[in-house]
PDB file of C-alpha atoms in Angstrom:
ATOM      1  CA  MET A   1     -40.756  -6.335 -23.163  1.00  0.00           C
ATOM      2  CA  LYS A   2     -38.061  -7.316 -20.665  1.00  0.00           C
ATOM      3  CA  LYS A   3     -37.033  -4.718 -18.096  1.00  0.00           C
ATOM      4  CA  TYR A   4     -33.614  -4.281 -16.563  1.00  0.00           C
ATOM      5  CA  LYS A   5     -32.057  -2.663 -13.506  1.00  0.00           C
ATOM      6  CA  TYR A   6     -28.588  -1.224 -12.993  1.00  0.00           C
ATOM      7  CA  PRO A   7     -26.697  -2.331  -9.857  1.00  0.00           C
ATOM      8  CA  SER A   8     -26.822   0.864  -7.800  1.00  0.00           C
ATOM      9  CA  VAL A   9     -24.318   2.186  -5.259  1.00  0.00           C
ATOM     10  CA  LEU A  10     -25.022   5.136  -2.970  1.00  0.00           C
ATOM     11  CA  THR A  11     -22.031   7.154  -1.776  1.00  0.00           C
ATOM     12  CA  ILE A  12     -22.459   9.272   1.360  1.00  0.00           C
ATOM     13  CA  ALA A  13     -19.336  11.400   1.466  1.00  0.00           C
ATOM     14  CA  GLY A  14     -17.636  14.786   1.238  1.00  0.00           C
ATOM     15  CA  PHE A  15     -16.725  16.905  -1.765  1.00  0.00           C
ATOM     16  CA  ASP A  16     -13.407  17.241  -3.584  1.00  0.00           C
ATOM     17  CA  GLY A  17     -13.340  19.970  -6.192  1.00  0.00           C
ATOM     18  CA  SER A  18      -9.975  18.713  -7.476  1.00  0.00           C
ATOM     19  CA  GLY A  19     -11.708  15.490  -8.523  1.00  0.00           C
ATOM     20  CA  GLY A  20      -9.418  12.902  -6.954  1.00  0.00           C
ATOM     21  CA  ALA A  21     -11.138  11.987  -3.689  1.00  0.00           C
ATOM     22  CA  GLY A  22     -14.511  12.156  -1.958  1.00  0.00           C
ATOM     23  CA  ILE A  23     -17.739  11.913  -3.892  1.00  0.00           C
ATOM     24  CA  GLN A  24     -15.970  12.624  -7.173  1.00  0.00           C
ATOM     25  CA  ALA A  25     -13.648   9.618  -6.751  1.00  0.00           C
ATOM     26  CA  ASP A  26     -16.581   7.491  -5.615  1.00  0.00           C
ATOM     27  CA  ILE A  27     -18.714   8.315  -8.654  1.00  0.00           C
ATOM     28  CA  LYS A  28     -15.776   7.680 -10.999  1.00  0.00           C
ATOM     29  CA  THR A  29     -15.054   4.322  -9.366  1.00  0.00           C
ATOM     30  CA  ILE A  30     -18.671   3.156  -9.258  1.00  0.00           C
ATOM     31  CA  SER A  31     -19.124   4.149 -12.900  1.00  0.00           C
ATOM     32  CA  ALA A  32     -15.858   2.561 -14.036  1.00  0.00           C
ATOM     33  CA  LEU A  33     -16.977  -0.740 -12.480  1.00  0.00           C
ATOM     34  CA  GLY A  34     -20.280  -0.790 -14.350  1.00  0.00           C
ATOM     35  CA  CYS A  35     -22.608   0.355 -11.570  1.00  0.00           C
ATOM     36  CA  TYR A  36     -25.004   3.291 -11.255  1.00  0.00           C
ATOM     37  CA  ALA A  37     -23.888   5.968  -8.774  1.00  0.00           C
ATOM     38  CA  THR A  38     -26.131   8.036  -6.522  1.00  0.00           C
ATOM     39  CA  SER A  39     -24.779  10.413  -3.890  1.00  0.00           C
ATOM     40  CA  VAL A  40     -25.442  12.331  -0.693  1.00  0.00           C
ATOM     41  CA  LEU A  41     -23.104  15.205   0.171  1.00  0.00           C
ATOM     42  CA  THR A  42     -22.044  15.401   3.834  1.00  0.00           C
ATOM     43  CA  ALA A  43     -19.508  18.236   3.767  1.00  0.00           C
ATOM     44  CA  LEU A  44     -17.855  20.762   1.473  1.00  0.00           C
ATOM     45  CA  PRO A  45     -14.085  20.679   1.972  1.00  0.00           C
ATOM     46  CA  VAL A  46     -12.146  23.251  -0.003  1.00  0.00           C
ATOM     47  CA  GLN A  47      -9.176  21.246  -1.206  1.00  0.00           C
ATOM     48  CA  ASN A  48      -6.838  20.452  -4.043  1.00  0.00           C
ATOM     49  CA  THR A  49      -3.969  18.007  -4.532  1.00  0.00           C
ATOM     50  CA  GLN A  50      -1.855  20.022  -2.065  1.00  0.00           C
ATOM     51  CA  GLY A  51      -4.220  19.830   0.884  1.00  0.00           C
ATOM     52  CA  VAL A  52      -7.415  20.897   2.612  1.00  0.00           C
ATOM     53  CA  LYS A  53      -7.856  24.674   2.930  1.00  0.00           C
ATOM     54  CA  ASN A  54     -11.223  24.787   4.714  1.00  0.00           C
ATOM     55  CA  ILE A  55     -14.293  22.674   5.441  1.00  0.00           C
ATOM     56  CA  PHE A  56     -17.808  24.069   5.148  1.00  0.00           C
ATOM     57  CA  PRO A  57     -20.551  21.999   6.807  1.00  0.00           C
ATOM     58  CA  ILE A  58     -23.718  20.878   5.060  1.00  0.00           C
ATOM     59  CA  PRO A  59     -26.822  21.448   7.232  1.00  0.00           C
ATOM     60  CA  ILE A  60     -27.976  18.261   8.941  1.00  0.00           C
ATOM     61  CA  GLU A  61     -31.478  18.770   7.533  1.00  0.00           C
ATOM     62  CA  ALA A  62     -30.028  18.871   4.021  1.00  0.00           C
ATOM     63  CA  VAL A  63     -28.202  15.576   4.557  1.00  0.00           C
ATOM     64  CA  ALA A  64     -31.340  13.929   5.957  1.00  0.00           C
ATOM     65  CA  GLU A  65     -33.467  15.149   3.045  1.00  0.00           C
ATOM     66  CA  GLN A  66     -30.876  13.983   0.496  1.00  0.00           C
ATOM     67  CA  LEU A  67     -30.893  10.529   2.080  1.00  0.00           C
ATOM     68  CA  ASP A  68     -34.671  10.323   2.128  1.00  0.00           C
ATOM     69  CA  ALA A  69     -34.922  11.470  -1.485  1.00  0.00           C
ATOM     70  CA  ILE A  70     -32.570   8.736  -2.710  1.00  0.00           C
ATOM     71  CA  MET A  71     -33.876   5.924  -0.519  1.00  0.00           C
ATOM     72  CA  GLU A  72     -37.514   6.500  -1.511  1.00  0.00           C
ATOM     73  CA  ASP A  73     -36.683   6.359  -5.202  1.00  0.00           C
ATOM     74  CA  ILE A  74     -33.466   4.482  -6.071  1.00  0.00           C
ATOM     75  CA  VAL A  75     -32.835   2.007  -3.264  1.00  0.00           C
ATOM     76  CA  PRO A  76     -29.133   1.079  -3.576  1.00  0.00           C
ATOM     77  CA  ASP A  77     -27.705  -2.422  -3.763  1.00  0.00           C
ATOM     78  CA  ALA A  78     -24.757  -1.262  -1.632  1.00  0.00           C
ATOM     79  CA  ILE A  79     -23.765   1.857   0.292  1.00  0.00           C
ATOM     80  CA  LYS A  80     -20.375   3.481   0.760  1.00  0.00           C
ATOM     81  CA  ILE A  81     -19.912   5.945   3.641  1.00  0.00           C
ATOM     82  CA  GLY A  82     -16.972   8.308   3.708  1.00  0.00           C
ATOM     83  CA  MET A  83     -16.550  11.629   5.481  1.00  0.00           C
ATOM     84  CA  VAL A  84     -18.816  11.931   8.540  1.00  0.00           C
ATOM     85  CA  HIS A  85     -17.216  14.594  10.703  1.00  0.00           C
ATOM     86  CA  THR A  86     -19.816  15.400  13.400  1.00  0.00           C
ATOM     87  CA  PRO A  87     -21.839  13.295  15.871  1.00  0.00           C
ATOM     88  CA  GLN A  88     -25.072  14.772  14.518  1.00  0.00           C
ATOM     89  CA  LEU A  89     -24.153  13.613  11.025  1.00  0.00           C
ATOM     90  CA  VAL A  90     -23.457  10.087  12.273  1.00  0.00           C
ATOM     91  CA  ASP A  91     -26.829  10.034  14.064  1.00  0.00           C
ATOM     92  CA  THR A  92     -28.658  11.234  10.948  1.00  0.00           C
ATOM     93  CA  ILE A  93     -27.111   8.576   8.704  1.00  0.00           C
ATOM     94  CA  VAL A  94     -27.600   5.770  11.231  1.00  0.00           C
ATOM     95  CA  THR A  95     -31.274   6.686  11.750  1.00  0.00           C
ATOM     96  CA  VAL A  96     -31.963   6.255   8.032  1.00  0.00           C
ATOM     97  CA  LEU A  97     -29.807   3.190   7.376  1.00  0.00           C
ATOM     98  CA  GLN A  98     -31.248   1.231  10.311  1.00  0.00           C
ATOM     99  CA  LYS A  99     -34.393   0.933   8.189  1.00  0.00           C
ATOM    100  CA  TYR A 100     -32.442  -1.009   5.530  1.00  0.00           C
ATOM    101  CA  PRO A 101     -30.530  -3.759   7.380  1.00  0.00           C
ATOM    102  CA  ASP A 102     -30.140  -5.954   4.272  1.00  0.00           C
ATOM    103  CA  ILE A 103     -28.120  -3.410   2.274  1.00  0.00           C
ATOM    104  CA  PRO A 104     -24.342  -3.955   2.645  1.00  0.00           C
ATOM    105  CA  VAL A 105     -22.507  -0.909   3.997  1.00  0.00           C
ATOM    106  CA  VAL A 106     -18.827  -0.170   3.375  1.00  0.00           C
ATOM    107  CA  PHE A 107     -17.541   2.489   5.783  1.00  0.00           C
ATOM    108  CA  ASP A 108     -14.262   4.275   5.108  1.00  0.00           C
ATOM    109  CA  PRO A 109     -13.533   6.108   8.400  1.00  0.00           C
ATOM    110  CA  VAL A 110     -12.000   9.216   6.824  1.00  0.00           C
ATOM    111  CA  MET A 111     -10.137  11.020   9.601  1.00  0.00           C
ATOM    112  CA  VAL A 112      -6.901  12.283   8.043  1.00  0.00           C
ATOM    113  CA  ALA A 113      -6.289  13.442   4.468  1.00  0.00           C
ATOM    114  CA  THR A 114      -3.380  12.127   2.392  1.00  0.00           C
ATOM    115  CA  SER A 115      -1.724  15.495   3.003  1.00  0.00           C
ATOM    116  CA  GLY A 116      -1.957  14.948   6.777  1.00  0.00           C
ATOM    117  CA  HIS A 117      -4.776  17.422   7.384  1.00  0.00           C
ATOM    118  CA  PRO A 118      -7.379  16.310   9.991  1.00  0.00           C
ATOM    119  CA  LEU A 119     -10.872  15.822   8.543  1.00  0.00           C
ATOM    120  CA  ILE A 120     -12.900  14.916  11.620  1.00  0.00           C
ATOM    121  CA  GLU A 121     -13.861  16.381  14.982  1.00  0.00           C
ATOM    122  CA  GLU A 122     -12.414  14.550  17.988  1.00  0.00           C
ATOM    123  CA  ARG A 123     -15.789  14.047  19.672  1.00  0.00           C
ATOM    124  CA  THR A 124     -17.154  12.316  16.576  1.00  0.00           C
ATOM    125  CA  ILE A 125     -14.928   9.269  16.991  1.00  0.00           C
ATOM    126  CA  ASP A 126     -16.825   7.888  20.006  1.00  0.00           C
ATOM    127  CA  THR A 127     -20.144   8.268  18.169  1.00  0.00           C
ATOM    128  CA  ILE A 128     -18.733   6.458  15.127  1.00  0.00           C
ATOM    129  CA  ILE A 129     -17.493   3.593  17.295  1.00  0.00           C
ATOM    130  CA  GLU A 130     -20.762   3.306  19.197  1.00  0.00           C
ATOM    131  CA  LYS A 131     -23.250   3.628  16.344  1.00  0.00           C
ATOM    132  CA  LEU A 132     -21.666   3.300  12.901  1.00  0.00           C
ATOM    133  CA  LEU A 133     -19.196   0.434  13.317  1.00  0.00           C
ATOM    134  CA  PRO A 134     -21.879  -2.139  14.268  1.00  0.00           C
ATOM    135  CA  LEU A 135     -24.037  -1.001  11.342  1.00  0.00           C
ATOM    136  CA  SER A 136     -21.256  -1.415   8.760  1.00  0.00           C
ATOM    137  CA  THR A 137     -20.697  -4.644   6.874  1.00  0.00           C
ATOM    138  CA  VAL A 138     -17.006  -3.793   6.563  1.00  0.00           C
ATOM    139  CA  ILE A 139     -14.841  -0.839   7.601  1.00  0.00           C
ATOM    140  CA  THR A 140     -11.648   0.121   5.759  1.00  0.00           C
ATOM    141  CA  PRO A 141      -9.306   2.113   8.056  1.00  0.00           C
ATOM    142  CA  ASN A 142      -5.741   2.924   7.135  1.00  0.00           C
ATOM    143  CA  MET A 143      -3.012   2.559   9.752  1.00  0.00           C
ATOM    144  CA  ASP A 144      -3.472   6.083  11.165  1.00  0.00           C
ATOM    145  CA  GLU A 145      -7.241   5.650  11.455  1.00  0.00           C
ATOM    146  CA  ALA A 146      -6.851   2.212  13.032  1.00  0.00           C
ATOM    147  CA  ALA A 147      -4.479   3.727  15.596  1.00  0.00           C
ATOM    148  CA  ILE A 148      -7.006   6.439  16.453  1.00  0.00           C
ATOM    149  CA  MET A 149      -9.880   3.996  16.961  1.00  0.00           C
ATOM    150  CA  ALA A 150      -7.908   1.250  18.705  1.00  0.00           C
ATOM    151  CA  LYS A 151      -5.878   3.778  20.735  1.00  0.00           C
ATOM    152  CA  ILE A 152      -2.605   1.960  20.120  1.00  0.00           C
ATOM    153  CA  LYS A 153       0.455   2.540  17.954  1.00  0.00           C
ATOM    154  CA  VAL A 154       0.031   0.997  14.493  1.00  0.00           C
ATOM    155  CA  GLU A 155       3.237   0.852  12.456  1.00  0.00           C
ATOM    156  CA  THR A 156       3.725  -2.846  11.700  1.00  0.00           C
ATOM    157  CA  VAL A 157       1.610  -5.677  10.307  1.00  0.00           C
ATOM    158  CA  LYS A 158       1.486  -7.250  13.760  1.00  0.00           C
ATOM    159  CA  GLU A 159       0.221  -3.982  15.255  1.00  0.00           C
ATOM    160  CA  MET A 160      -2.374  -3.797  12.474  1.00  0.00           C
ATOM    161  CA  GLU A 161      -3.679  -7.212  13.521  1.00  0.00           C
ATOM    162  CA  LEU A 162      -3.790  -6.149  17.178  1.00  0.00           C
ATOM    163  CA  ALA A 163      -5.675  -2.985  16.245  1.00  0.00           C
ATOM    164  CA  GLY A 164      -8.107  -5.040  14.192  1.00  0.00           C
ATOM    165  CA  LYS A 165      -8.808  -7.359  17.098  1.00  0.00           C
ATOM    166  CA  SER A 166      -9.363  -4.350  19.333  1.00  0.00           C
ATOM    167  CA  MET A 167     -11.845  -2.848  16.864  1.00  0.00           C
ATOM    168  CA  LYS A 168     -13.657  -6.177  16.641  1.00  0.00           C
ATOM    169  CA  GLN A 169     -14.256  -5.883  20.369  1.00  0.00           C
ATOM    170  CA  LEU A 170     -15.686  -2.407  19.785  1.00  0.00           C
ATOM    171  CA  GLY A 171     -18.417  -3.920  17.600  1.00  0.00           C
ATOM    172  CA  SER A 172     -16.979  -4.074  14.082  1.00  0.00           C
ATOM    173  CA  ASN A 173     -18.146  -6.925  11.856  1.00  0.00           C
ATOM    174  CA  ASN A 174     -15.442  -7.151   9.181  1.00  0.00           C
ATOM    175  CA  ILE A 175     -12.335  -4.952   9.081  1.00  0.00           C
ATOM    176  CA  LEU A 176     -10.001  -4.341   6.154  1.00  0.00           C
ATOM    177  CA  LEU A 177      -6.846  -2.713   7.575  1.00  0.00           C
ATOM    178  CA  LYS A 178      -5.015  -0.958   4.762  1.00  0.00           C
ATOM    179  CA  GLY A 179      -1.229  -1.029   4.730  1.00  0.00           C
ATOM    180  CA  GLY A 180      -0.551   1.741   2.251  1.00  0.00           C
ATOM    181  CA  HIS A 181       1.473   3.779   4.764  1.00  0.00           C
ATOM    182  CA  GLN A 182       4.014   1.002   5.302  1.00  0.00           C
ATOM    183  CA  LYS A 183       7.642   1.896   4.489  1.00  0.00           C
ATOM    184  CA  THR A 184       8.375  -1.526   2.986  1.00  0.00           C
ATOM    185  CA  GLU A 185       8.643  -2.549  -0.679  1.00  0.00           C
ATOM    186  CA  MET A 186       5.725  -4.939  -0.210  1.00  0.00           C
ATOM    187  CA  ILE A 187       2.419  -3.533   1.096  1.00  0.00           C
ATOM    188  CA  THR A 188       0.349  -5.841   3.311  1.00  0.00           C
ATOM    189  CA  SER A 189      -3.338  -5.343   4.107  1.00  0.00           C
ATOM    190  CA  LEU A 190      -5.351  -7.515   6.499  1.00  0.00           C
ATOM    191  CA  LEU A 191      -8.997  -8.571   6.445  1.00  0.00           C
ATOM    192  CA  LEU A 192     -10.389  -9.694   9.802  1.00  0.00           C
ATOM    193  CA  ASP A 193     -13.738 -11.307   9.073  1.00  0.00           C
ATOM    194  CA  GLU A 194     -16.796 -12.105  11.184  1.00  0.00           C
ATOM    195  CA  GLU A 195     -15.404 -15.566  11.993  1.00  0.00           C
ATOM    196  CA  ASN A 196     -12.202 -13.916  13.310  1.00  0.00           C
ATOM    197  CA  ASN A 197     -10.152 -15.267  10.399  1.00  0.00           C
ATOM    198  CA  CYS A 198      -7.271 -13.023   9.323  1.00  0.00           C
ATOM    199  CA  HIS A 199      -6.658 -12.873   5.558  1.00  0.00           C
ATOM    200  CA  SER A 200      -3.493 -11.236   4.227  1.00  0.00           C
ATOM    201  CA  PHE A 201      -3.155  -9.386   0.906  1.00  0.00           C
ATOM    202  CA  GLU A 202       0.193  -8.308  -0.522  1.00  0.00           C
ATOM    203  CA  PHE A 203       1.026  -5.871  -3.323  1.00  0.00           C
ATOM    204  CA  ASN A 204       4.268  -4.354  -4.566  1.00  0.00           C
ATOM    205  CA  LYS A 205       4.549  -0.715  -3.508  1.00  0.00           C
ATOM    206  CA  ILE A 206       4.296   1.665  -6.468  1.00  0.00           C
ATOM    207  CA  GLU A 207       6.655   4.650  -6.306  1.00  0.00           C
ATOM    208  CA  THR A 208       4.353   7.603  -7.002  1.00  0.00           C
ATOM    209  CA  ASN A 209       2.754  10.587  -5.280  1.00  0.00           C
ATOM    210  CA  ASN A 210      -0.485   9.929  -7.154  1.00  0.00           C
ATOM    211  CA  THR A 211      -2.464   8.263  -4.370  1.00  0.00           C
ATOM    212  CA  HIS A 212      -4.924  11.065  -3.562  1.00  0.00           C
ATOM    213  CA  GLY A 213      -8.310   9.454  -2.960  1.00  0.00           C
ATOM    214  CA  SER A 214      -7.068   5.861  -2.864  1.00  0.00           C
ATOM    215  CA  GLY A 215      -9.060   5.113   0.302  1.00  0.00           C
ATOM    216  CA  CYS A 216     -12.251   6.582  -1.149  1.00  0.00           C
ATOM    217  CA  THR A 217     -11.668   4.599  -4.316  1.00  0.00           C
ATOM    218  CA  LEU A 218     -11.110   1.306  -2.498  1.00  0.00           C
ATOM    219  CA  SER A 219     -14.251   1.539  -0.369  1.00  0.00           C
ATOM    220  CA  SER A 220     -16.307   2.492  -3.417  1.00  0.00           C
ATOM    221  CA  ALA A 221     -14.849  -0.389  -5.401  1.00  0.00           C
ATOM    222  CA  ILE A 222     -15.710  -2.887  -2.654  1.00  0.00           C
ATOM    223  CA  ALA A 223     -19.247  -1.486  -2.485  1.00  0.00           C
ATOM    224  CA  SER A 224     -19.551  -1.740  -6.272  1.00  0.00           C
ATOM    225  CA  TYR A 225     -18.547  -5.387  -6.319  1.00  0.00           C
ATOM    226  CA  MET A 226     -20.947  -6.134  -3.460  1.00  0.00           C
ATOM    227  CA  ALA A 227     -23.710  -4.367  -5.406  1.00  0.00           C
ATOM    228  CA  GLN A 228     -22.981  -6.823  -8.214  1.00  0.00           C
ATOM    229  CA  GLY A 229     -23.724  -9.657  -5.792  1.00  0.00           C
ATOM    230  CA  LYS A 230     -20.183 -10.721  -4.904  1.00  0.00           C
ATOM    231  CA  GLU A 231     -19.414 -12.022  -1.412  1.00  0.00           C
ATOM    232  CA  LEU A 232     -17.279  -9.881   0.878  1.00  0.00           C
ATOM    233  CA  PHE A 233     -13.948 -11.687   0.453  1.00  0.00           C
ATOM    234  CA  GLU A 234     -14.171 -11.582  -3.349  1.00  0.00           C
ATOM    235  CA  ALA A 235     -15.321  -7.949  -3.291  1.00  0.00           C
ATOM    236  CA  VAL A 236     -12.366  -6.995  -1.078  1.00  0.00           C
ATOM    237  CA  THR A 237      -9.937  -8.929  -3.278  1.00  0.00           C
ATOM    238  CA  LEU A 238     -11.227  -7.381  -6.507  1.00  0.00           C
ATOM    239  CA  GLY A 239     -11.465  -3.916  -4.951  1.00  0.00           C
ATOM    240  CA  GLN A 240      -7.822  -3.939  -3.914  1.00  0.00           C
ATOM    241  CA  GLN A 241      -6.735  -5.162  -7.341  1.00  0.00           C
ATOM    242  CA  TYR A 242      -8.720  -2.339  -8.958  1.00  0.00           C
ATOM    243  CA  VAL A 243      -7.001   0.271  -6.774  1.00  0.00           C
ATOM    244  CA  PHE A 244      -3.558  -1.215  -7.459  1.00  0.00           C
ATOM    245  CA  ASN A 245      -4.193  -1.046 -11.209  1.00  0.00           C
ATOM    246  CA  ALA A 246      -5.611   2.486 -10.957  1.00  0.00           C
ATOM    247  CA  ILE A 247      -2.528   3.696  -9.064  1.00  0.00           C
ATOM    248  CA  GLN A 248      -0.190   1.898 -11.456  1.00  0.00           C
ATOM    249  CA  SER A 249      -1.956   3.341 -14.511  1.00  0.00           C
ATOM    250  CA  GLY A 250      -1.775   6.905 -13.165  1.00  0.00           C
ATOM    251  CA  ALA A 251       1.665   6.750 -11.556  1.00  0.00           C
ATOM    252  CA  ASP A 252       3.467   8.628 -14.349  1.00  0.00           C
ATOM    253  CA  THR A 253       0.919  11.417 -14.847  1.00  0.00           C
ATOM    254  CA  GLN A 254       0.997  14.868 -13.243  1.00  0.00           C
ATOM    255  CA  THR A 255      -2.336  16.367 -12.213  1.00  0.00           C
ATOM    256  CA  GLY A 256      -1.875  19.336  -9.895  1.00  0.00           C
ATOM    257  CA  LYS A 257       1.183  20.235  -7.820  1.00  0.00           C
ATOM    258  CA  GLY A 258       0.717  17.812  -4.915  1.00  0.00           C
ATOM    259  CA  ASN A 259      -0.598  14.284  -4.431  1.00  0.00           C
ATOM    260  CA  GLY A 260      -2.245  13.479  -7.752  1.00  0.00           C
ATOM    261  CA  PRO A 261      -5.283  11.256  -8.375  1.00  0.00           C
ATOM    262  CA  LEU A 262      -5.567   7.652  -9.513  1.00  0.00           C
ATOM    263  CA  ASN A 263      -6.500   6.694 -13.059  1.00  0.00           C
ATOM    264  CA  HIS A 264     -10.014   5.447 -12.328  1.00  0.00           C
ATOM    265  CA  PHE A 265     -10.789   4.765 -15.977  1.00  0.00           C
ATOM    266  CA  PHE A 266      -7.842   2.543 -16.909  1.00  0.00           C
ATOM    267  CA  ASN A 267     -10.346  -0.150 -17.984  1.00  0.00           C
ATOM    268  CA  PRO A 268     -13.934   1.162 -17.713  1.00  0.00           C
ATOM    269  CA  GLN A 269     -16.760  -1.370 -17.763  1.00  0.00           C
ATOM    270  CA  LYS A 270     -20.083  -0.903 -19.536  1.00  0.00           C
ATOM    271  CA  LEU A 271     -23.029  -0.134 -17.291  1.00  0.00           C
ATOM    272  CA  ILE A 272     -24.368  -3.503 -16.116  1.00  0.00           C
ATOM    273  CA  LYS A 273     -28.006  -4.325 -16.835  1.00  0.00           C
ATOM    274  CA  ASN A 274     -29.609  -7.031 -14.702  1.00  0.00           C
ATOM    275  CA  GLU A 275     -32.909  -8.456 -15.848  1.00  0.00           C
ATOM    276  CA  MET A 276     -35.723  -7.658 -13.425  1.00  0.00           C
ATOM    277  CA  VAL A 277     -37.717 -10.609 -12.138  1.00  0.00           C
TER     278      VAL A 277
END
């Protein structure tokens, strides 16, 4: 009898009880794109659509044991990393992932929530730059996060490109700079690849407050497409289109009193089964 395997994506991220961001958004996205989701919880933020009320840490030993438990049993085809808010957490994740250099890693450097609340300790940024950027296949900062890492003002497309070049010098491989915070009618994102090519992506801005978790969703979507075997450029292209459609499909729906979630299941795919060799 033939045997099959699901394309598997591991999300290493924080919690969102309101269901729009963090691990919840990741699992929804991975599932909607036909992949099998596994997860490791890094932090327990208390939040809803209106903002972050508190953040409870997960013990480092618990994170390490979660990682080991998944990696010894269901080795993922791609990994998405989200909220890593302490240097010790970065070290723990890097120590494990260095053993699996062939697995693509999509890192969403979550530093500021959609509501504007900070989600990371200041001293963690240097550790991320030193250890996690070189390990990541692609990082997906928004304009605020790019400004923090590059230490320059990032308000225009030109400044995004300058920030990207600066982060390349810090050791990043591929960088997708998200333009969702632009005030223009057309949103531009930039992909700076390993060959130092700069690819531009443009989308019409959708007038809605329902963008909670869009960064989590995008990084998970890219990881899902890479788990399916797609090359980086195609995965980034398809991932951005998925997020655009998810925002568009949920733009007219009210969930909560603040920044609502995307519609992750606007066109859910069946779980993919790849024949095992």
